[in-house]
Amino acid sequence: MQKNKKKRLNLYIRDDMLDFAKEWSYVIDIPISRMLEEYLERQQKLASSITPFQWLSDPYVNPSLPPEDEDFKNLDEYVNNREEEEFCRINPDHPRAKLRRTLVKEHKKYLDDKMEQQKNEEKELIKRWMEVFHPQNSKT
């Protein structure tokens, strides 16, 4: 039986993670290198069965997607509150209306900036994905 060719890999990880990896390796009786290989094999199977769009948007496929910011959710809820919007429209000189106008501007700017940043990051990821997993498509 022929063994797979192996390569040596130097990794730089935090001390506490290395300590945990050593302990976990001992507990489950699997070498750290085998744990990494198994993880990468799962990622390889996943990458071959999904699109970059699924990776970017599906938290089931990519559990490392960042959770939505709680402060942003609260602000978004406030900005989209119909009753507050109506009150501020009827009472434009009220301090709440002035505060709301400021918050709506900040919210819109934040959304625009966030969307632009997200579009750029997604575009770059899709470009790299296509280069690596579909090399025939990148040769023009």
Tab-separated table of N, CA and C in Angstrom:
chain	number	residue	atom	x	y	z
A	1	MET	N	0.847	-1.187	0.000
A	1	MET	CA	0.000	0.000	0.000
A	1	MET	C	0.885	1.241	0.000
A	2	GLN	N	0.660	2.103	-0.974
A	2	GLN	CA	1.482	3.306	-1.122
A	2	GLN	C	0.906	4.449	-0.286
A	3	LYS	N	1.787	5.121	0.458
A	3	LYS	CA	1.357	6.254	1.280
A	3	LYS	C	1.258	7.502	0.416
A	4	ASN	N	0.378	8.406	0.829
A	4	ASN	CA	0.285	9.700	0.159
A	4	ASN	C	1.540	10.495	0.442
A	5	LYS	N	1.981	11.231	-0.555
A	5	LYS	CA	3.132	12.110	-0.344
A	5	LYS	C	2.724	13.235	0.603
A	6	LYS	N	3.564	13.501	1.550
A	6	LYS	CA	3.263	14.553	2.524
A	6	LYS	C	4.314	15.638	2.430
A	7	LYS	N	3.916	16.829	2.768
A	7	LYS	CA	4.822	17.982	2.798
A	7	LYS	C	4.820	18.552	4.208
A	8	ARG	N	5.922	19.132	4.562
A	8	ARG	CA	6.032	19.799	5.851
A	8	ARG	C	5.464	21.211	5.706
A	9	LEU	N	4.753	21.652	6.727
A	9	LEU	CA	4.124	22.962	6.706
A	9	LEU	C	4.393	23.651	8.036
A	10	ASN	N	4.926	24.844	7.979
A	10	ASN	CA	5.122	25.637	9.195
A	10	ASN	C	3.909	26.533	9.377
A	11	LEU	N	3.324	26.447	10.537
A	11	LEU	CA	2.155	27.265	10.848
A	11	LEU	C	2.470	28.193	12.005
A	12	TYR	N	1.873	29.344	11.986
A	12	TYR	CA	1.997	30.282	13.091
A	12	TYR	C	0.611	30.461	13.684
A	13	ILE	N	0.439	29.962	14.893
A	13	ILE	CA	-0.839	30.096	15.571
A	13	ILE	C	-0.589	30.568	17.000
A	14	ARG	N	-1.642	31.086	17.596
A	14	ARG	CA	-1.534	31.588	18.962
A	14	ARG	C	-1.128	30.456	19.907
A	15	ASP	N	-0.389	30.815	20.938
A	15	ASP	CA	0.065	29.823	21.921
A	15	ASP	C	-1.097	29.065	22.546
A	16	ASP	N	-2.157	29.777	22.912
A	16	ASP	CA	-3.279	29.108	23.567
A	16	ASP	C	-3.967	28.119	22.631
A	17	MET	N	-4.008	28.420	21.329
A	17	MET	CA	-4.607	27.499	20.369
A	17	MET	C	-3.715	26.276	20.159
A	18	LEU	N	-2.407	26.483	20.160
A	18	LEU	CA	-1.485	25.357	20.037
A	18	LEU	C	-1.586	24.449	21.257
A	19	ASP	N	-1.671	25.055	22.433
A	19	ASP	CA	-1.827	24.254	23.655
A	19	ASP	C	-3.118	23.436	23.596
A	20	PHE	N	-4.191	24.083	23.172
A	20	PHE	CA	-5.459	23.359	23.046
A	20	PHE	C	-5.333	22.242	22.016
A	21	ALA	N	-4.716	22.539	20.859
A	21	ALA	CA	-4.577	21.528	19.805
A	21	ALA	C	-3.815	20.311	20.317
A	22	LYS	N	-2.761	20.537	21.088
A	22	LYS	CA	-1.987	19.427	21.647
A	22	LYS	C	-2.855	18.600	22.604
A	23	GLU	N	-3.581	19.293	23.481
A	23	GLU	CA	-4.445	18.590	24.434
A	23	GLU	C	-5.561	17.844	23.709
A	24	TRP	N	-6.189	18.500	22.748
A	24	TRP	CA	-7.290	17.893	21.995
A	24	TRP	C	-6.779	16.696	21.184
A	25	SER	N	-5.617	16.846	20.615
A	25	SER	CA	-4.999	15.758	19.864
A	25	SER	C	-4.793	14.539	20.767
A	26	TYR	N	-4.326	14.780	21.962
A	26	TYR	CA	-4.129	13.699	22.915
A	26	TYR	C	-5.470	13.057	23.288
A	27	VAL	N	-6.470	13.874	23.568
A	27	VAL	CA	-7.775	13.372	23.998
A	27	VAL	C	-8.415	12.507	22.917
A	28	ILE	N	-8.424	12.988	21.667
A	28	ILE	CA	-9.102	12.239	20.603
A	28	ILE	C	-8.161	11.291	19.866
A	29	ASP	N	-6.890	11.293	20.233
A	29	ASP	CA	-5.876	10.396	19.680
A	29	ASP	C	-5.747	10.539	18.157
A	30	ILE	N	-5.739	11.779	17.711
A	30	ILE	CA	-5.523	12.090	16.293
A	30	ILE	C	-4.464	13.180	16.231
A	31	PRO	N	-3.434	12.991	15.418
A	31	PRO	CA	-2.407	14.035	15.312
A	31	PRO	C	-2.990	15.352	14.798
A	32	ILE	N	-2.391	16.436	15.224
A	32	ILE	CA	-2.847	17.763	14.808
A	32	ILE	C	-2.837	17.866	13.286
A	33	SER	N	-1.825	17.338	12.653
A	33	SER	CA	-1.746	17.415	11.191
A	33	SER	C	-2.917	16.688	10.538
A	34	ARG	N	-3.352	15.564	11.122
A	34	ARG	CA	-4.499	14.830	10.568
A	34	ARG	C	-5.788	15.627	10.773
A	35	MET	N	-5.912	16.297	11.916
A	35	MET	CA	-7.089	17.148	12.148
A	35	MET	C	-7.175	18.228	11.072
A	36	LEU	N	-6.043	18.851	10.777
A	36	LEU	CA	-6.012	19.896	9.761
A	36	LEU	C	-6.345	19.322	8.388
A	37	GLU	N	-5.784	18.168	8.058
A	37	GLU	CA	-6.095	17.526	6.776
A	37	GLU	C	-7.581	17.234	6.643
A	38	GLU	N	-8.184	16.709	7.708
A	38	GLU	CA	-9.616	16.394	7.670
A	38	GLU	C	-10.447	17.661	7.490
A	39	TYR	N	-10.073	18.707	8.184
A	39	TYR	CA	-10.781	19.975	8.032
A	39	TYR	C	-10.673	20.478	6.587
A	40	LEU	N	-9.481	20.446	6.039
A	40	LEU	CA	-9.279	20.936	4.676
A	40	LEU	C	-9.967	20.047	3.644
A	41	GLU	N	-10.040	18.747	3.889
A	41	GLU	CA	-10.779	17.858	2.986
A	41	GLU	C	-12.263	18.223	2.966
A	42	ARG	N	-12.827	18.510	4.149
A	42	ARG	CA	-14.239	18.936	4.210
A	42	ARG	C	-14.435	20.250	3.455
A	43	GLN	N	-13.500	21.184	3.633
A	43	GLN	CA	-13.595	22.460	2.923
A	43	GLN	C	-13.476	22.252	1.414
A	44	GLN	N	-12.610	21.325	1.003
A	44	GLN	CA	-12.438	21.046	-0.425
A	44	GLN	C	-13.729	20.491	-1.020
A	45	LYS	N	-14.372	19.562	-0.330
A	45	LYS	CA	-15.645	19.006	-0.809
A	45	LYS	C	-16.709	20.095	-0.867
A	46	LEU	N	-16.739	20.924	0.151
A	46	LEU	CA	-17.708	22.016	0.194
A	46	LEU	C	-17.496	22.975	-0.973
A	47	ALA	N	-16.250	23.380	-1.192
A	47	ALA	CA	-15.946	24.339	-2.260
A	47	ALA	C	-16.289	23.783	-3.635
A	48	SER	N	-16.204	22.474	-3.795
A	48	SER	CA	-16.514	21.894	-5.107
A	48	SER	C	-18.012	21.763	-5.335
A	49	SER	N	-18.804	21.917	-4.280
A	49	SER	CA	-20.246	21.710	-4.429
A	49	SER	C	-21.076	22.984	-4.290
A	50	ILE	N	-20.426	24.118	-4.074
A	50	ILE	CA	-21.180	25.371	-3.904
A	50	ILE	C	-20.638	26.428	-4.855
A	51	THR	N	-21.376	27.517	-4.918
A	51	THR	CA	-20.939	28.670	-5.709
A	51	THR	C	-20.364	29.714	-4.763
A	52	PRO	N	-19.596	30.655	-5.298
A	52	PRO	CA	-19.099	31.715	-4.412
A	52	PRO	C	-20.234	32.539	-3.811
A	53	PHE	N	-21.353	32.614	-4.509
A	53	PHE	CA	-22.494	33.380	-3.992
A	53	PHE	C	-23.086	32.707	-2.764
A	54	GLN	N	-23.111	31.360	-2.756
A	54	GLN	CA	-23.588	30.648	-1.577
A	54	GLN	C	-22.638	30.875	-0.400
A	55	TRP	N	-21.345	30.851	-0.670
A	55	TRP	CA	-20.355	31.072	0.386
A	55	TRP	C	-20.535	32.448	1.016
A	56	LEU	N	-20.873	33.432	0.184
A	56	LEU	CA	-20.993	34.803	0.669
A	56	LEU	C	-22.298	35.076	1.410
A	57	SER	N	-23.328	34.262	1.169
A	57	SER	CA	-24.627	34.638	1.707
A	57	SER	C	-25.293	33.606	2.606
A	58	ASP	N	-24.862	32.363	2.591
A	58	ASP	CA	-25.559	31.321	3.333
A	58	ASP	C	-24.824	30.979	4.625
A	59	PRO	N	-25.373	31.348	5.782
A	59	PRO	CA	-24.686	31.071	7.043
A	59	PRO	C	-24.581	29.575	7.345
A	60	TYR	N	-25.422	28.751	6.728
A	60	TYR	CA	-25.300	27.308	6.910
A	60	TYR	C	-24.043	26.799	6.208
A	61	VAL	N	-23.786	27.316	5.015
A	61	VAL	CA	-22.610	26.928	4.244
A	61	VAL	C	-21.352	27.538	4.852
A	62	ASN	N	-21.443	28.795	5.226
A	62	ASN	CA	-20.295	29.515	5.778
A	62	ASN	C	-20.654	30.053	7.159
A	63	PRO	N	-20.468	29.231	8.193
A	63	PRO	CA	-20.839	29.686	9.537
A	63	PRO	C	-19.979	30.826	10.069
A	64	SER	N	-18.902	31.166	9.371
A	64	SER	CA	-18.053	32.260	9.840
A	64	SER	C	-18.529	33.622	9.349
A	65	LEU	N	-19.702	33.662	8.678
A	65	LEU	CA	-20.248	34.962	8.283
A	65	LEU	C	-20.491	35.776	9.548
A	66	PRO	N	-20.161	37.061	9.510
A	66	PRO	CA	-20.321	37.864	10.731
A	66	PRO	C	-21.799	38.038	11.089
A	67	PRO	N	-22.104	37.969	12.377
A	67	PRO	CA	-23.492	38.206	12.778
A	67	PRO	C	-23.828	39.677	12.578
A	68	GLU	N	-25.102	39.938	12.425
A	68	GLU	CA	-25.508	41.325	12.226
A	68	GLU	C	-25.269	42.113	13.512
A	69	ASP	N	-24.745	43.298	13.359
A	69	ASP	CA	-24.419	44.176	14.476
A	69	ASP	C	-25.702	44.577	15.216
A	70	GLU	N	-25.737	44.335	16.525
A	70	GLU	CA	-26.928	44.605	17.328
A	70	GLU	C	-27.263	46.105	17.345
A	71	ASP	N	-26.249	46.963	17.453
A	71	ASP	CA	-26.500	48.409	17.446
A	71	ASP	C	-27.094	48.836	16.111
A	72	PHE	N	-26.563	48.266	15.021
A	72	PHE	CA	-27.090	48.600	13.707
A	72	PHE	C	-28.540	48.136	13.582
A	73	LYS	N	-28.841	46.947	14.093
A	73	LYS	CA	-30.223	46.454	14.023
A	73	LYS	C	-31.167	47.388	14.773
A	74	ASN	N	-30.720	47.859	15.942
A	74	ASN	CA	-31.560	48.778	16.723
A	74	ASN	C	-31.778	50.096	15.975
A	75	LEU	N	-30.712	50.627	15.399
A	75	LEU	CA	-30.839	51.875	14.643
A	75	LEU	C	-31.726	51.669	13.418
A	76	ASP	N	-31.546	50.565	12.736
A	76	ASP	CA	-32.356	50.262	11.557
A	76	ASP	C	-33.837	50.162	11.936
A	77	GLU	N	-34.105	49.526	13.059
A	77	GLU	CA	-35.489	49.407	13.538
A	77	GLU	C	-36.066	50.796	13.853
A	78	TYR	N	-35.264	51.644	14.477
A	78	TYR	CA	-35.717	52.996	14.814
A	78	TYR	C	-35.994	53.807	13.541
A	79	VAL	N	-35.053	53.749	12.607
A	79	VAL	CA	-35.199	54.532	11.373
A	79	VAL	C	-36.418	54.074	10.575
A	80	ASN	N	-36.742	52.804	10.638
A	80	ASN	CA	-37.874	52.272	9.868
A	80	ASN	C	-39.176	52.207	10.662
A	81	ASN	N	-39.191	52.811	11.846
A	81	ASN	CA	-40.385	52.835	12.672
A	81	ASN	C	-41.375	53.853	12.106
A	82	ARG	N	-42.501	53.380	11.637
A	82	ARG	CA	-43.509	54.247	10.987
A	82	ARG	C	-44.095	55.290	11.942
A	83	GLU	N	-44.355	54.893	13.171
A	83	GLU	CA	-44.950	55.829	14.128
A	83	GLU	C	-43.983	56.982	14.436
A	84	GLU	N	-42.720	56.638	14.631
A	84	GLU	CA	-41.723	57.678	14.911
A	84	GLU	C	-41.561	58.589	13.701
A	85	GLU	N	-41.543	57.993	12.528
A	85	GLU	CA	-41.429	58.775	11.296
A	85	GLU	C	-42.608	59.739	11.155
A	86	GLU	N	-43.798	59.255	11.439
A	86	GLU	CA	-45.009	60.090	11.349
A	86	GLU	C	-44.967	61.221	12.385
A	87	PHE	N	-44.588	60.898	13.618
A	87	PHE	CA	-44.491	61.924	14.654
A	87	PHE	C	-43.516	63.021	14.231
A	88	CYS	N	-42.367	62.625	13.710
A	88	CYS	CA	-41.340	63.593	13.325
A	88	CYS	C	-41.771	64.408	12.101
A	89	ARG	N	-42.559	63.809	11.226
A	89	ARG	CA	-43.069	64.544	10.059
A	89	ARG	C	-44.077	65.607	10.503
A	90	ILE	N	-44.902	65.270	11.461
A	90	ILE	CA	-45.919	66.205	11.968
A	90	ILE	C	-45.285	67.295	12.825
A	91	ASN	N	-44.226	66.972	13.553
A	91	ASN	CA	-43.559	67.907	14.471
A	91	ASN	C	-42.102	68.117	14.062
A	92	PRO	N	-41.835	68.770	12.953
A	92	PRO	CA	-40.466	68.881	12.455
A	92	PRO	C	-39.516	69.672	13.358
A	93	ASP	N	-40.034	70.514	14.241
A	93	ASP	CA	-39.167	71.299	15.121
A	93	ASP	C	-38.901	70.619	16.457
A	94	HIS	N	-39.523	69.506	16.684
A	94	HIS	CA	-39.334	68.780	17.942
A	94	HIS	C	-37.896	68.220	17.984
A	95	PRO	N	-37.255	68.206	19.180
A	95	PRO	CA	-35.893	67.658	19.279
A	95	PRO	C	-35.771	66.214	18.760
A	96	ARG	N	-36.822	65.421	18.957
A	96	ARG	CA	-36.804	64.052	18.433
A	96	ARG	C	-36.708	64.046	16.915
A	97	ALA	N	-37.401	64.997	16.270
A	97	ALA	CA	-37.377	65.065	14.803
A	97	ALA	C	-35.986	65.462	14.320
A	98	LYS	N	-35.370	66.408	15.020
A	98	LYS	CA	-34.018	66.831	14.631
A	98	LYS	C	-33.031	65.675	14.806
A	99	LEU	N	-33.138	64.982	15.930
A	99	LEU	CA	-32.274	63.843	16.175
A	99	LEU	C	-32.501	62.751	15.121
A	100	ARG	N	-33.762	62.533	14.798
A	100	ARG	CA	-34.078	61.491	13.812
A	100	ARG	C	-33.484	61.827	12.443
A	101	ARG	N	-33.570	63.091	12.039
A	101	ARG	CA	-32.993	63.486	10.742
A	101	ARG	C	-31.489	63.200	10.717
A	102	THR	N	-30.812	63.523	11.808
A	102	THR	CA	-29.379	63.258	11.891
A	102	THR	C	-29.098	61.759	11.827
A	103	LEU	N	-29.861	60.986	12.576
A	103	LEU	CA	-29.665	59.543	12.592
A	103	LEU	C	-29.973	58.902	11.240
A	104	VAL	N	-30.976	59.411	10.555
A	104	VAL	CA	-31.317	58.876	9.234
A	104	VAL	C	-30.172	59.129	8.258
A	105	LYS	N	-29.582	60.333	8.317
A	105	LYS	CA	-28.433	60.632	7.446
A	105	LYS	C	-27.260	59.711	7.745
A	106	GLU	N	-26.949	59.556	9.042
A	106	GLU	CA	-25.848	58.675	9.433
A	106	GLU	C	-26.124	57.226	9.028
A	107	HIS	N	-27.363	56.818	9.197
A	107	HIS	CA	-27.761	55.455	8.844
A	107	HIS	C	-27.592	55.226	7.348
A	108	LYS	N	-28.033	56.167	6.549
A	108	LYS	CA	-27.918	56.038	5.097
A	108	LYS	C	-26.447	55.999	4.673
A	109	LYS	N	-25.634	56.879	5.255
A	109	LYS	CA	-24.207	56.890	4.930
A	109	LYS	C	-23.547	55.575	5.334
A	110	TYR	N	-23.883	55.087	6.516
A	110	TYR	CA	-23.333	53.819	6.984
A	110	TYR	C	-23.723	52.677	6.041
A	111	LEU	N	-24.997	52.646	5.648
A	111	LEU	CA	-25.457	51.601	4.729
A	111	LEU	C	-24.738	51.677	3.389
A	112	ASP	N	-24.590	52.882	2.866
A	112	ASP	CA	-23.892	53.050	1.589
A	112	ASP	C	-22.439	52.586	1.686
A	113	ASP	N	-21.755	53.008	2.749
A	113	ASP	CA	-20.359	52.601	2.944
A	113	ASP	C	-20.235	51.092	3.119
A	114	LYS	N	-21.137	50.544	3.924
A	114	LYS	CA	-21.120	49.103	4.172
A	114	LYS	C	-21.384	48.325	2.881
A	115	MET	N	-22.330	48.790	2.097
A	115	MET	CA	-22.664	48.114	0.839
A	115	MET	C	-21.490	48.180	-0.131
A	116	GLU	N	-20.855	49.327	-0.216
A	116	GLU	CA	-19.700	49.480	-1.115
A	116	GLU	C	-18.558	48.562	-0.683
A	117	GLN	N	-18.278	48.532	0.601
A	117	GLN	CA	-17.218	47.669	1.119
A	117	GLN	C	-17.562	46.199	0.862
A	118	GLN	N	-18.796	45.826	1.114
A	118	GLN	CA	-19.224	44.446	0.906
A	118	GLN	C	-19.137	44.063	-0.567
A	119	LYS	N	-19.553	44.961	-1.448
A	119	LYS	CA	-19.474	44.683	-2.886
A	119	LYS	C	-18.033	44.463	-3.313
A	120	ASN	N	-17.120	45.294	-2.831
A	120	ASN	CA	-15.707	45.144	-3.179
A	120	ASN	C	-15.140	43.829	-2.657
A	121	GLU	N	-15.458	43.503	-1.412
A	121	GLU	CA	-14.971	42.250	-0.835
A	121	GLU	C	-15.525	41.044	-1.583
A	122	GLU	N	-16.807	41.092	-1.919
A	122	GLU	CA	-17.426	39.990	-2.651
A	122	GLU	C	-16.845	39.857	-4.052
A	123	LYS	N	-16.625	40.985	-4.699
A	123	LYS	CA	-16.049	40.967	-6.038
A	123	LYS	C	-14.663	40.340	-6.026
A	124	GLU	N	-13.861	40.708	-5.033
A	124	GLU	CA	-12.518	40.154	-4.920
A	124	GLU	C	-12.556	38.652	-4.624
A	125	LEU	N	-13.455	38.239	-3.720
A	125	LEU	CA	-13.561	36.825	-3.407
A	125	LEU	C	-13.997	36.024	-4.639
A	126	ILE	N	-14.980	36.518	-5.362
A	126	ILE	CA	-15.457	35.826	-6.566
A	126	ILE	C	-14.345	35.750	-7.603
A	127	LYS	N	-13.593	36.810	-7.748
A	127	LYS	CA	-12.476	36.813	-8.694
A	127	LYS	C	-11.454	35.735	-8.321
A	128	ARG	N	-11.079	35.689	-7.033
A	128	ARG	CA	-10.110	34.674	-6.586
A	128	ARG	C	-10.685	33.266	-6.736
A	129	TRP	N	-11.980	33.111	-6.398
A	129	TRP	CA	-12.650	31.817	-6.505
A	129	TRP	C	-12.588	31.314	-7.950
A	130	MET	N	-12.924	32.187	-8.886
A	130	MET	CA	-12.928	31.801	-10.301
A	130	MET	C	-11.510	31.492	-10.786
A	131	GLU	N	-10.526	32.223	-10.311
A	131	GLU	CA	-9.142	31.948	-10.697
A	131	GLU	C	-8.697	30.578	-10.216
A	132	VAL	N	-9.055	30.234	-8.985
A	132	VAL	CA	-8.576	28.997	-8.380
A	132	VAL	C	-9.394	27.778	-8.820
A	133	PHE	N	-10.711	27.904	-8.783
A	133	PHE	CA	-11.557	26.740	-9.034
A	133	PHE	C	-12.033	26.610	-10.469
A	134	HIS	N	-11.877	27.649	-11.266
A	134	HIS	CA	-12.279	27.594	-12.670
A	134	HIS	C	-11.205	28.260	-13.518
A	135	PRO	N	-9.987	27.716	-13.528
A	135	PRO	CA	-8.890	28.385	-14.248
A	135	PRO	C	-9.142	28.544	-15.747
A	136	GLN	N	-9.924	27.672	-16.356
A	136	GLN	CA	-10.189	27.808	-17.784
A	136	GLN	C	-10.983	29.071	-18.102
A	137	ASN	N	-11.774	29.561	-17.124
A	137	ASN	CA	-12.585	30.761	-17.347
A	137	ASN	C	-11.752	32.032	-17.273
A	138	SER	N	-10.630	31.988	-16.560
A	138	SER	CA	-9.849	33.218	-16.381
A	138	SER	C	-8.867	33.474	-17.512
A	139	LYS	N	-8.684	32.499	-18.402
A	139	LYS	CA	-7.760	32.684	-19.515
A	139	LYS	C	-8.521	33.234	-20.711
A	140	THR	N	-8.230	34.477	-21.043
A	140	THR	CA	-8.916	35.094	-22.172
A	140	THR	C	-7.956	35.482	-23.252
